[in-house]
Amino acid sequence: MPSTFSLPASRTEVVLEEIRRGILARELLPGQQLVEAELAARLGVSKTPVREALKVLSNTGLVTFSPYKGASVCVVDAELARSVYDVRMVLEPEALRRAVRASDHASFDEAAQILKEASGGDPDQTTLSLLNRRFHRALYAGCGNPLMVSMLDDLRDRAALITVVGWDAKPSWRKEWNEHKAVLAAARKGDEDGAAELLRAHIAAFLDHVLEAIGEE
């Protein structure tokens, strides 16, 4: 007998992706209250998948809940940016180092394909932010430690939101994508230390960019 939960789960996932894209596209602004009934009407669904999607996005850091205001879009401040990027600077370079050591060619091929997608046409900032998420995951996915992958996955939405804040203030994605190319080139050559250091410097530099954007260094 087919599962009676498959359709609601699918609908929730679609709603989740729509709300995520709306936040990263700045259609839903930081601090903006997210009213279930309004989102449901906008997306043409009942309030149930919206409620479930907001719970998931709360866990990934795009949405915050207040006992007085309910759900709202997360506001990026210096404390959040430093917290997320401090963890990334510790875990991501080590995960990449291990992926290089394991010769994870499939993931690196995926990363190369993502770079091609980013360079084709004239992608908008939201698309670039989502491609950025995918690229970084492709670098660490083959590290061989599922817990490390899971911990980094949990940061992806927060990192994407922080990226949008930085690019809103000063579009610099071409610089970041050139750095991506250098990281991937070192990884594909088997230079685990070089790839890890380039990635660490890349993450640190963008943190500085974001802190400047929000007026704190």
mmCIF file of C-alpha atoms in Angstrom:
data_model
loop_
_atom_site.group_PDB
_atom_site.id
_atom_site.type_symbol
_atom_site.label_atom_id
_atom_site.label_comp_id
_atom_site.label_asym_id
_atom_site.label_seq_id
_atom_site.Cartn_x
_atom_site.Cartn_y
_atom_site.Cartn_z
ATOM 1 C CA MET A 1 0.000 0.000 0.000
ATOM 2 C CA PRO A 2 1.472 3.437 -0.934
ATOM 3 C CA SER A 3 2.395 5.639 1.976
ATOM 4 C CA THR A 4 -0.272 8.214 2.792
ATOM 5 C CA PHE A 5 2.504 10.596 3.847
ATOM 6 C CA SER A 6 4.325 10.829 0.500
ATOM 7 C CA LEU A 7 2.177 13.610 -0.995
ATOM 8 C CA PRO A 8 2.256 15.971 2.028
ATOM 9 C CA ALA A 9 6.009 15.444 2.365
ATOM 10 C CA SER A 10 6.480 16.341 -1.307
ATOM 11 C CA ARG A 11 4.278 19.424 -0.984
ATOM 12 C CA THR A 12 6.161 20.527 2.134
ATOM 13 C CA GLU A 13 9.469 20.214 0.288
ATOM 14 C CA VAL A 14 8.193 22.370 -2.577
ATOM 15 C CA VAL A 15 6.926 25.007 -0.133
ATOM 16 C CA LEU A 16 10.218 24.876 1.781
ATOM 17 C CA GLU A 17 12.232 25.524 -1.381
ATOM 18 C CA GLU A 18 9.938 28.392 -2.397
ATOM 19 C CA ILE A 19 10.281 30.095 0.982
ATOM 20 C CA ARG A 20 14.053 29.495 0.987
ATOM 21 C CA ARG A 21 14.346 31.047 -2.469
ATOM 22 C CA GLY A 22 12.154 33.976 -1.405
ATOM 23 C CA ILE A 23 14.440 34.685 1.545
ATOM 24 C CA LEU A 24 17.636 34.412 -0.491
ATOM 25 C CA ALA A 25 16.115 36.572 -3.249
ATOM 26 C CA ARG A 26 15.296 39.233 -0.617
ATOM 27 C CA GLU A 27 11.600 38.997 -1.520
ATOM 28 C CA LEU A 28 11.163 38.136 2.150
ATOM 29 C CA LEU A 29 13.322 40.606 4.054
ATOM 30 C CA PRO A 30 15.342 40.116 7.259
ATOM 31 C CA GLY A 31 13.101 40.579 10.275
ATOM 32 C CA GLN A 32 9.932 40.279 8.197
ATOM 33 C CA GLN A 33 7.141 38.357 9.906
ATOM 34 C CA LEU A 34 6.164 35.161 8.110
ATOM 35 C CA VAL A 35 2.405 34.717 8.424
ATOM 36 C CA GLU A 36 1.293 31.174 7.645
ATOM 37 C CA ALA A 37 -2.016 32.221 6.090
ATOM 38 C CA GLU A 38 -0.353 34.800 3.814
ATOM 39 C CA LEU A 39 2.336 32.389 2.649
ATOM 40 C CA ALA A 40 -0.227 29.648 2.085
ATOM 41 C CA ALA A 41 -2.354 31.956 -0.090
ATOM 42 C CA ARG A 42 0.699 33.140 -2.001
ATOM 43 C CA LEU A 43 1.858 29.575 -2.694
ATOM 44 C CA GLY A 44 -1.594 28.097 -3.259
ATOM 45 C CA VAL A 45 -1.410 25.519 -0.477
ATOM 46 C CA SER A 46 -2.927 24.925 2.943
ATOM 47 C CA LYS A 47 -1.257 26.230 6.093
ATOM 48 C CA THR A 48 0.016 22.761 7.099
ATOM 49 C CA PRO A 49 2.929 22.475 4.604
ATOM 50 C CA VAL A 50 3.829 26.108 5.309
ATOM 51 C CA ARG A 51 3.948 25.393 9.038
ATOM 52 C CA GLU A 52 6.133 22.335 8.491
ATOM 53 C CA ALA A 53 8.436 24.200 6.100
ATOM 54 C CA LEU A 54 8.915 27.033 8.596
ATOM 55 C CA LYS A 55 9.893 24.508 11.265
ATOM 56 C CA VAL A 56 12.563 23.059 8.972
ATOM 57 C CA LEU A 57 13.851 26.510 8.022
ATOM 58 C CA SER A 58 14.006 27.398 11.698
ATOM 59 C CA ASN A 59 16.283 24.416 12.249
ATOM 60 C CA THR A 60 18.537 25.464 9.349
ATOM 61 C CA GLY A 61 18.739 29.079 10.497
ATOM 62 C CA LEU A 62 16.780 31.023 7.872
ATOM 63 C CA VAL A 63 13.776 31.550 10.141
ATOM 64 C CA THR A 64 13.522 32.499 13.800
ATOM 65 C CA PHE A 65 10.570 32.040 16.150
ATOM 66 C CA SER A 66 9.447 34.480 18.826
ATOM 67 C CA PRO A 67 6.709 33.763 21.396
ATOM 68 C CA TYR A 68 5.242 37.183 20.581
ATOM 69 C CA LYS A 69 5.789 37.610 16.822
ATOM 70 C CA GLY A 70 5.859 34.016 15.658
ATOM 71 C CA ALA A 71 8.057 33.202 12.640
ATOM 72 C CA SER A 72 10.225 35.818 10.937
ATOM 73 C CA VAL A 73 13.171 35.931 8.555
ATOM 74 C CA CYS A 74 16.526 35.681 10.326
ATOM 75 C CA VAL A 75 18.542 38.901 10.640
ATOM 76 C CA VAL A 76 22.267 38.600 9.918
ATOM 77 C CA ASP A 77 24.456 40.363 12.443
ATOM 78 C CA ALA A 78 28.163 40.222 13.226
ATOM 79 C CA GLU A 79 27.706 37.587 15.923
ATOM 80 C CA LEU A 80 25.888 35.218 13.568
ATOM 81 C CA ALA A 81 28.373 35.769 10.738
ATOM 82 C CA ARG A 82 31.368 35.131 12.978
ATOM 83 C CA SER A 83 29.791 32.044 14.559
ATOM 84 C CA VAL A 84 28.939 30.408 11.238
ATOM 85 C CA TYR A 85 32.203 31.275 9.543
ATOM 86 C CA ASP A 86 34.356 30.284 12.518
ATOM 87 C CA VAL A 87 32.897 26.790 12.334
ATOM 88 C CA ARG A 88 33.267 26.681 8.570
ATOM 89 C CA MET A 89 36.939 27.719 8.782
ATOM 90 C CA VAL A 90 37.617 24.833 11.152
ATOM 91 C CA LEU A 91 35.595 22.080 9.483
ATOM 92 C CA GLU A 92 35.470 22.793 5.742
ATOM 93 C CA PRO A 93 39.209 22.886 5.004
ATOM 94 C CA GLU A 94 39.724 19.643 6.962
ATOM 95 C CA ALA A 95 36.803 17.990 5.169
ATOM 96 C CA LEU A 96 38.249 19.060 1.822
ATOM 97 C CA ARG A 97 41.696 17.794 2.838
ATOM 98 C CA ARG A 98 40.163 14.376 3.532
ATOM 99 C CA ALA A 99 38.178 14.406 0.295
ATOM 100 C CA VAL A 100 41.372 15.108 -1.667
ATOM 101 C CA ARG A 101 43.135 12.306 0.183
ATOM 102 C CA ALA A 102 40.265 9.966 -0.733
ATOM 103 C CA SER A 103 40.501 11.066 -4.381
ATOM 104 C CA ASP A 104 36.793 11.892 -4.528
ATOM 105 C CA HIS A 105 36.731 12.472 -8.291
ATOM 106 C CA ALA A 106 32.934 12.266 -8.649
ATOM 107 C CA SER A 107 32.316 15.121 -6.209
ATOM 108 C CA PHE A 108 35.065 17.236 -7.737
ATOM 109 C CA ASP A 109 33.575 16.628 -11.192
ATOM 110 C CA GLU A 110 30.257 17.858 -9.795
ATOM 111 C CA ALA A 111 32.002 20.956 -8.426
ATOM 112 C CA ALA A 112 33.478 21.630 -11.869
ATOM 113 C CA GLN A 113 30.023 21.349 -13.445
ATOM 114 C CA ILE A 114 28.649 23.843 -10.934
ATOM 115 C CA LEU A 115 31.396 26.302 -11.898
ATOM 116 C CA LYS A 116 30.281 25.956 -15.528
ATOM 117 C CA GLU A 117 26.668 26.634 -14.556
ATOM 118 C CA ALA A 118 27.728 29.781 -12.720
ATOM 119 C CA SER A 119 29.725 31.084 -15.677
ATOM 120 C CA GLY A 120 26.976 30.465 -18.233
ATOM 121 C CA GLY A 121 24.627 33.314 -19.136
ATOM 122 C CA ASP A 122 23.983 35.975 -16.519
ATOM 123 C CA PRO A 123 22.755 34.209 -13.372
ATOM 124 C CA ASP A 124 20.965 36.276 -10.767
ATOM 125 C CA GLN A 125 22.232 36.638 -7.213
ATOM 126 C CA THR A 126 19.779 34.089 -5.803
ATOM 127 C CA THR A 127 20.839 31.457 -8.323
ATOM 128 C CA LEU A 128 24.485 32.191 -7.587
ATOM 129 C CA SER A 129 23.880 31.820 -3.846
ATOM 130 C CA LEU A 130 22.262 28.416 -4.365
ATOM 131 C CA LEU A 131 25.067 27.345 -6.713
ATOM 132 C CA ASN A 132 27.554 28.509 -4.075
ATOM 133 C CA ARG A 133 25.846 26.182 -1.553
ATOM 134 C CA ARG A 134 26.114 23.268 -3.961
ATOM 135 C CA PHE A 135 29.753 23.990 -4.839
ATOM 136 C CA HIS A 136 30.945 24.041 -1.249
ATOM 137 C CA ARG A 137 29.056 20.849 -0.487
ATOM 138 C CA ALA A 138 30.672 19.123 -3.458
ATOM 139 C CA LEU A 139 34.075 19.997 -1.994
ATOM 140 C CA TYR A 140 33.420 18.393 1.390
ATOM 141 C CA ALA A 141 30.920 15.643 0.534
ATOM 142 C CA GLY A 142 33.594 13.027 -0.075
ATOM 143 C CA CYS A 143 35.468 13.512 3.200
ATOM 144 C CA GLY A 144 34.416 10.068 4.442
ATOM 145 C CA ASN A 145 32.925 11.326 7.713
ATOM 146 C CA PRO A 146 29.096 11.452 7.587
ATOM 147 C CA LEU A 147 28.889 13.402 10.856
ATOM 148 C CA MET A 148 31.238 16.085 9.530
ATOM 149 C CA VAL A 149 29.149 16.317 6.355
ATOM 150 C CA SER A 150 25.957 16.588 8.406
ATOM 151 C CA MET A 151 27.400 19.346 10.594
ATOM 152 C CA LEU A 152 28.448 21.354 7.540
ATOM 153 C CA ASP A 153 25.095 20.730 5.850
ATOM 154 C CA ASP A 154 23.386 22.237 8.890
ATOM 155 C CA LEU A 155 25.251 25.508 8.227
ATOM 156 C CA ARG A 156 24.432 25.800 4.524
ATOM 157 C CA ASP A 157 21.288 27.927 4.781
ATOM 158 C CA ARG A 158 22.876 30.319 7.284
ATOM 159 C CA ALA A 159 25.970 30.594 5.071
ATOM 160 C CA ALA A 160 23.798 31.267 1.998
ATOM 161 C CA LEU A 161 21.943 34.054 3.822
ATOM 162 C CA ILE A 162 25.216 35.606 4.958
ATOM 163 C CA THR A 163 26.508 35.403 1.378
ATOM 164 C CA VAL A 164 23.465 37.317 0.114
ATOM 165 C CA VAL A 165 24.052 40.049 2.716
ATOM 166 C CA GLY A 166 27.648 40.432 1.561
ATOM 167 C CA TRP A 167 26.754 40.517 -2.125
ATOM 168 C CA ASP A 168 23.900 42.960 -1.514
ATOM 169 C CA ALA A 169 26.331 45.470 -0.045
ATOM 170 C CA LYS A 170 29.056 44.941 -2.633
ATOM 171 C CA PRO A 171 28.697 42.387 -5.441
ATOM 172 C CA SER A 172 31.918 40.393 -5.375
ATOM 173 C CA TRP A 173 30.800 37.007 -6.665
ATOM 174 C CA ARG A 174 33.280 37.027 -9.570
ATOM 175 C CA LYS A 175 36.131 37.251 -7.066
ATOM 176 C CA GLU A 176 34.671 34.405 -5.003
ATOM 177 C CA TRP A 177 34.146 32.225 -8.052
ATOM 178 C CA ASN A 178 37.734 32.780 -9.207
ATOM 179 C CA GLU A 179 38.804 31.631 -5.740
ATOM 180 C CA HIS A 180 36.553 28.585 -6.171
ATOM 181 C CA LYS A 181 38.378 27.710 -9.368
ATOM 182 C CA ALA A 182 41.748 27.892 -7.602
ATOM 183 C CA VAL A 183 40.530 25.703 -4.723
ATOM 184 C CA LEU A 184 39.125 23.092 -7.093
ATOM 185 C CA ALA A 185 42.249 23.102 -9.249
ATOM 186 C CA ALA A 186 44.430 22.355 -6.223
ATOM 187 C CA ALA A 187 42.042 19.635 -5.060
ATOM 188 C CA ARG A 188 42.006 17.918 -8.458
ATOM 189 C CA LYS A 189 45.818 17.979 -8.532
ATOM 190 C CA GLY A 190 45.870 16.128 -5.211
ATOM 191 C CA ASP A 191 47.336 19.052 -3.271
ATOM 192 C CA GLU A 192 45.386 18.535 -0.057
ATOM 193 C CA ASP A 193 47.274 21.128 2.005
ATOM 194 C CA GLY A 194 47.158 23.739 -0.736
ATOM 195 C CA ALA A 195 43.454 23.204 -1.404
ATOM 196 C CA ALA A 196 42.642 23.357 2.316
ATOM 197 C CA GLU A 197 44.593 26.593 2.828
ATOM 198 C CA LEU A 198 43.024 28.243 -0.235
ATOM 199 C CA LEU A 199 39.580 27.301 1.049
ATOM 200 C CA ARG A 200 40.308 28.595 4.545
ATOM 201 C CA ALA A 201 41.555 31.910 3.110
ATOM 202 C CA HIS A 202 38.486 32.115 0.860
ATOM 203 C CA ILE A 203 36.094 31.688 3.793
ATOM 204 C CA ALA A 204 38.046 34.130 5.986
ATOM 205 C CA ALA A 205 38.139 36.790 3.270
ATOM 206 C CA PHE A 206 34.402 36.638 2.733
ATOM 207 C CA LEU A 207 33.765 36.921 6.460
ATOM 208 C CA ASP A 208 35.775 40.167 6.423
ATOM 209 C CA HIS A 209 33.678 41.318 3.446
ATOM 210 C CA VAL A 210 30.423 40.636 5.297
ATOM 211 C CA LEU A 211 31.566 42.301 8.524
ATOM 212 C CA GLU A 212 32.512 45.406 6.518
ATOM 213 C CA ALA A 213 29.106 45.292 4.807
ATOM 214 C CA ILE A 214 27.229 45.344 8.095
ATOM 215 C CA GLY A 215 29.553 47.939 9.618
ATOM 216 C CA GLU A 216 31.557 45.749 12.003
ATOM 217 C CA GLU A 217 35.133 44.550 11.527
#
